[in-house]
């Protein structure tokens, strides 16, 4: 997992690409030079860099210095940048890891003294950078349902293995920030009107707040990332998760709970099959 203290390549990503105008002048100049140099980077490049910190003894779960790398895209002749911010994301991933693994496993993988020092470093850094936020979110062994609310089926881009310039299959969605925000607002309205409470509501509120941190002319990308390596080509080609979510929300809006249930069942069955691969030999 990029920016994570453990190797979990089967991760999906939600990224925000901001136009150069969104960055302070000094940083803008760096990213412009970076983009002009054509330094194309992929998720696997970031993964390899993050793993370098696990080689020393004791391991370094978080990089000493922040990454100066990024993903770039040219949209309408405007350069857009999605900084890796590997150090920040490493700290955040380490915090999540504390609640996801049994203490003996975590202690064997990352000694308590290493985690305490990382936590102290993060706290000190946060005091100096209270408004910092990552441009990338990630999820392991699945794509969160709330992410699909942000995109439309007509924005789906699928390339089988070996197609184009990619050796690995690619499945992603790209949408303008204004459209993503609009879909979040509409989705929340439907869910709050039809459900008393739901983890999906809480998750969507969180994603919506995160999106508000970025330039309105940004682009949002949902990338299946490493999941394409474990989901077979037939399943990838047939995957219409964004369409299922949109259908479910439309059915809820029309008061058709049975249709909404069918769409949700398709979605959960698809992703349950993927998550179960985590425990396969």
Coordinates of C-alpha atoms in Angstrom, one line a residue:
X1 CA 0.0 0.0 0.0
X2 CA 1.5 3.3 -1.0
X3 CA 2.6 5.3 1.9
X4 CA 1.9 2.4 4.3
X5 CA 4.2 0.6 6.6
X6 CA 3.2 -2.8 5.2
X7 CA 3.2 -4.3 1.7
X8 CA -0.4 -4.5 0.6
X9 CA -0.3 -4.0 -3.2
X10 CA -4.0 -4.8 -3.6
X11 CA -5.3 -1.3 -3.0
X12 CA -7.6 1.1 -4.7
X13 CA -7.1 4.8 -4.8
X14 CA -9.2 8.0 -4.8
X15 CA -7.1 10.9 -6.0
X16 CA -7.5 14.6 -6.6
X17 CA -5.6 16.4 -9.3
X18 CA -5.4 20.1 -8.8
X19 CA -4.5 22.7 -11.4
X20 CA -1.2 24.4 -10.9
X21 CA -2.9 27.6 -9.9
X22 CA -4.0 25.9 -6.7
X23 CA -0.5 25.7 -5.4
X24 CA 1.7 28.3 -3.7
X25 CA 4.0 30.0 -6.2
X26 CA 7.2 28.2 -5.1
X27 CA 5.6 24.8 -5.2
X28 CA 3.8 25.7 -8.5
X29 CA 7.2 26.3 -10.1
X30 CA 8.4 22.9 -8.9
X31 CA 5.4 21.0 -10.3
X32 CA 5.6 22.9 -13.6
X33 CA 9.2 21.8 -14.0
X34 CA 8.3 18.3 -12.9
X35 CA 5.5 18.1 -15.5
X36 CA 7.6 19.6 -18.3
X37 CA 10.3 17.0 -17.6
X38 CA 7.8 14.3 -18.4
X39 CA 8.5 12.4 -15.2
X40 CA 5.6 9.9 -15.5
X41 CA 5.0 8.0 -12.3
X42 CA 2.6 5.1 -11.5
X43 CA 1.2 3.6 -8.4
X44 CA 3.7 0.8 -8.5
X45 CA 6.6 3.4 -8.5
X46 CA 5.2 4.9 -5.4
X47 CA 4.8 1.5 -3.8
X48 CA 8.4 0.6 -4.5
X49 CA 9.6 3.8 -2.9
X50 CA 7.5 3.3 0.2
X51 CA 8.9 -0.3 0.6
X52 CA 12.5 1.0 0.7
X53 CA 11.9 2.2 4.3
X54 CA 11.1 -1.4 5.4
X55 CA 14.6 -2.7 4.6
X56 CA 16.6 -1.1 7.4
X57 CA 16.6 -2.5 10.9
X58 CA 14.7 -1.1 12.7
X59 CA 12.3 -0.3 9.9
X60 CA 11.3 3.2 9.0
X61 CA 7.5 3.1 8.6
X62 CA 7.4 6.7 7.6
X63 CA 9.9 8.5 5.2
X64 CA 12.2 11.0 6.8
X65 CA 11.5 13.5 4.1
X66 CA 8.3 14.3 2.2
X67 CA 8.1 13.1 -1.3
X68 CA 8.6 15.5 -4.2
X69 CA 6.9 13.2 -6.6
X70 CA 3.4 13.4 -8.0
X71 CA 0.9 12.0 -10.6
X72 CA 0.2 14.5 -13.3
X73 CA -2.5 14.9 -16.0
X74 CA -3.1 17.5 -18.7
X75 CA -6.8 18.5 -18.8
X76 CA -7.9 21.0 -21.4
X77 CA -4.3 22.2 -21.9
X78 CA -4.0 22.8 -18.1
X79 CA -1.5 20.8 -16.1
X80 CA -3.1 19.1 -13.0
X81 CA -1.0 17.6 -10.2
X82 CA -1.7 15.0 -7.5
X83 CA 1.2 15.1 -5.0
X84 CA 2.0 11.8 -3.4
X85 CA 2.6 13.3 0.1
X86 CA 3.9 9.8 1.0
X87 CA 5.2 10.9 4.5
X88 CA 1.8 12.4 5.5
X89 CA -0.1 9.3 4.2
X90 CA 2.4 7.0 5.9
X91 CA 1.7 8.6 9.3
X92 CA -2.1 8.4 8.7
X93 CA -1.8 4.7 7.6
X94 CA 0.2 3.9 10.7
X95 CA -2.5 5.4 12.9
X96 CA -5.1 3.2 11.2
X97 CA -3.0 0.1 11.5
X98 CA -3.1 0.4 15.3
X99 CA -6.7 -0.5 15.2
X100 CA -6.6 -3.1 12.5
X101 CA -4.0 -5.6 13.6
X102 CA -3.6 -7.6 16.9
X103 CA -1.0 -6.1 19.2
X104 CA 1.4 -9.1 19.0
X105 CA 1.4 -9.0 15.2
X106 CA 1.9 -5.3 15.1
X107 CA 4.7 -5.4 17.7
X108 CA 6.5 -8.1 15.7
X109 CA 6.2 -6.1 12.5
X110 CA 6.9 -2.6 13.9
X111 CA 8.4 -2.4 17.4
X112 CA 6.5 -0.1 19.9
X113 CA 9.5 2.2 20.2
X114 CA 9.4 2.8 16.4
X115 CA 5.7 3.5 16.4
X116 CA 6.0 5.9 19.4
X117 CA 8.7 7.9 17.7
X118 CA 6.6 8.1 14.5
X119 CA 3.6 9.2 16.5
X120 CA 5.6 11.9 18.2
X121 CA 7.0 13.1 14.9
X122 CA 3.5 13.3 13.4
X123 CA 2.2 15.3 16.4
X124 CA 5.0 17.8 16.1
X125 CA 4.5 18.1 12.3
X126 CA 0.8 18.6 12.7
X127 CA 1.4 21.5 15.0
X128 CA 3.4 23.2 12.2
X129 CA 1.0 22.1 9.4
X130 CA -2.5 22.1 10.9
X131 CA -4.3 22.5 7.5
X132 CA -2.4 19.7 5.7
X133 CA -4.4 17.0 3.9
X134 CA -3.6 14.2 1.5
X135 CA -4.5 14.3 -2.2
X136 CA -4.8 10.6 -2.2
X137 CA -7.1 8.2 -0.2
X138 CA -6.7 4.4 -0.4
X139 CA -8.6 1.3 0.5
X140 CA -7.3 -2.3 0.7
X141 CA -9.0 -5.3 -1.0
X142 CA -12.1 -3.3 -2.0
X143 CA -13.4 0.0 -3.3
X144 CA -15.6 1.7 -0.7
X145 CA -19.2 2.1 -1.9
X146 CA -19.2 5.8 -1.1
X147 CA -16.4 6.4 -3.7
X148 CA -18.7 5.2 -6.5
X149 CA -21.2 7.9 -5.6
X150 CA -18.7 10.5 -6.9
X151 CA -18.5 9.1 -10.5
X152 CA -20.7 8.0 -13.3
X153 CA -20.8 4.9 -15.4
X154 CA -20.2 6.9 -18.6
X155 CA -16.8 8.0 -17.1
X156 CA -15.6 4.5 -16.7
X157 CA -12.2 3.7 -18.5
X158 CA -11.2 0.1 -18.9
X159 CA -8.0 -1.2 -20.5
X160 CA -7.3 -5.0 -20.5
X161 CA -3.8 -6.2 -19.7
X162 CA -1.4 -5.3 -22.5
X163 CA -3.7 -2.7 -24.0
X164 CA -2.3 0.7 -24.7
X165 CA 0.9 1.5 -22.8
X166 CA 0.0 -0.5 -19.7
X167 CA 1.1 -4.0 -19.0
X168 CA -1.4 -4.3 -16.2
X169 CA -5.2 -3.9 -16.6
X170 CA -6.5 -0.5 -15.8
X171 CA -10.0 0.4 -14.5
X172 CA -10.6 3.9 -13.4
X173 CA -13.1 6.8 -13.5
X174 CA -12.3 10.4 -13.9
X175 CA -14.7 13.3 -13.2
X176 CA -14.6 17.1 -12.7
X177 CA -14.6 18.2 -9.1
X178 CA -17.8 20.2 -9.5
X179 CA -19.6 17.0 -10.7
X180 CA -18.2 14.9 -7.9
X181 CA -19.4 17.5 -5.3
X182 CA -22.8 17.7 -7.0
X183 CA -23.2 13.9 -6.8
X184 CA -22.2 13.8 -3.2
X185 CA -24.8 16.4 -2.3
X186 CA -27.5 14.6 -4.3
X187 CA -26.6 11.2 -2.8
X188 CA -26.6 12.6 0.7
X189 CA -30.0 14.1 0.2
X190 CA -31.5 10.8 -1.0
X191 CA -29.9 8.8 1.8
X192 CA -30.9 11.2 4.6
X193 CA -34.5 11.3 3.3
X194 CA -34.8 7.5 3.1
X195 CA -32.5 6.1 5.8
X196 CA -32.5 7.0 9.5
X197 CA -28.8 6.3 9.8
X198 CA -26.2 4.5 7.8
X199 CA -22.4 4.1 7.7
X200 CA -22.7 5.1 4.0
X201 CA -24.1 8.5 5.1
X202 CA -21.2 9.1 7.5
X203 CA -18.6 8.0 4.9
X204 CA -20.1 10.2 2.2
X205 CA -20.1 13.2 4.6
X206 CA -16.5 12.6 5.3
X207 CA -15.6 12.3 1.5
X208 CA -17.6 15.5 0.8
X209 CA -15.7 17.5 3.4
X210 CA -12.4 16.2 2.0
X211 CA -13.4 17.3 -1.5
X212 CA -14.2 20.8 -0.3
X213 CA -10.5 21.3 0.6
X214 CA -9.5 21.4 -3.1
X215 CA -9.7 23.8 -6.0
X216 CA -13.1 23.7 -7.7
X217 CA -11.5 23.0 -11.1
X218 CA -9.7 19.9 -9.9
X219 CA -10.3 16.4 -11.3
X220 CA -11.3 13.4 -9.1
X221 CA -10.0 10.0 -10.1
X222 CA -11.2 6.6 -8.8
X223 CA -8.5 4.0 -9.7
X224 CA -8.9 0.3 -9.0
X225 CA -5.1 0.2 -8.8
X226 CA -3.6 -3.1 -7.6
X227 CA -7.1 -4.7 -7.4
X228 CA -6.9 -5.3 -11.1
X229 CA -4.2 -7.8 -10.4
X230 CA -6.5 -10.1 -8.5
X231 CA -9.8 -9.6 -10.1
X232 CA -10.0 -11.6 -13.3
X233 CA -10.4 -9.9 -16.7
X234 CA -14.0 -11.2 -17.1
X235 CA -15.0 -9.7 -13.8
X236 CA -13.2 -6.4 -14.6
X237 CA -14.9 -6.1 -18.0
X238 CA -18.3 -6.8 -16.4
X239 CA -17.8 -4.5 -13.4
X240 CA -20.4 -1.8 -13.4
X241 CA -20.2 -0.8 -9.7
X242 CA -20.8 2.9 -10.3
X243 CA -23.9 2.1 -12.3
X244 CA -25.2 -0.2 -9.5
X245 CA -24.7 2.6 -7.0
X246 CA -26.5 5.1 -9.2
X247 CA -29.3 2.7 -9.8
X248 CA -29.7 2.0 -6.1
X249 CA -29.8 5.7 -5.2
X250 CA -32.3 6.4 -8.0
X251 CA -34.5 3.6 -6.7
X252 CA -34.4 5.0 -3.2
X253 CA -35.4 8.4 -4.5
X254 CA -38.4 6.8 -6.2
X255 CA -39.3 4.9 -3.1
X256 CA -38.6 1.5 -4.8
X257 CA -36.8 -0.3 -1.9
X258 CA -36.9 -3.7 -3.8
X259 CA -35.0 -2.3 -6.8
X260 CA -32.6 -0.5 -4.4
X261 CA -32.0 -3.8 -2.6
X262 CA -31.2 -5.7 -5.8
X263 CA -28.7 -3.1 -6.9
X264 CA -27.0 -3.2 -3.4
X265 CA -27.0 -7.0 -3.4
X266 CA -25.1 -7.0 -6.8
X267 CA -22.6 -4.6 -5.4
X268 CA -22.0 -6.3 -2.1
X269 CA -21.7 -9.8 -3.7
X270 CA -19.1 -8.5 -6.2
X271 CA -16.9 -6.9 -3.5
X272 CA -17.4 -9.7 -1.0
X273 CA -15.8 -12.1 -3.6
X274 CA -12.9 -9.8 -3.9
X275 CA -12.3 -9.3 -0.2
X276 CA -12.4 -13.1 0.4
X277 CA -9.3 -13.4 -1.9
X278 CA -7.4 -11.8 1.0
X279 CA -7.7 -15.0 3.0
X280 CA -7.0 -17.4 0.1
X281 CA -3.8 -19.4 -0.1

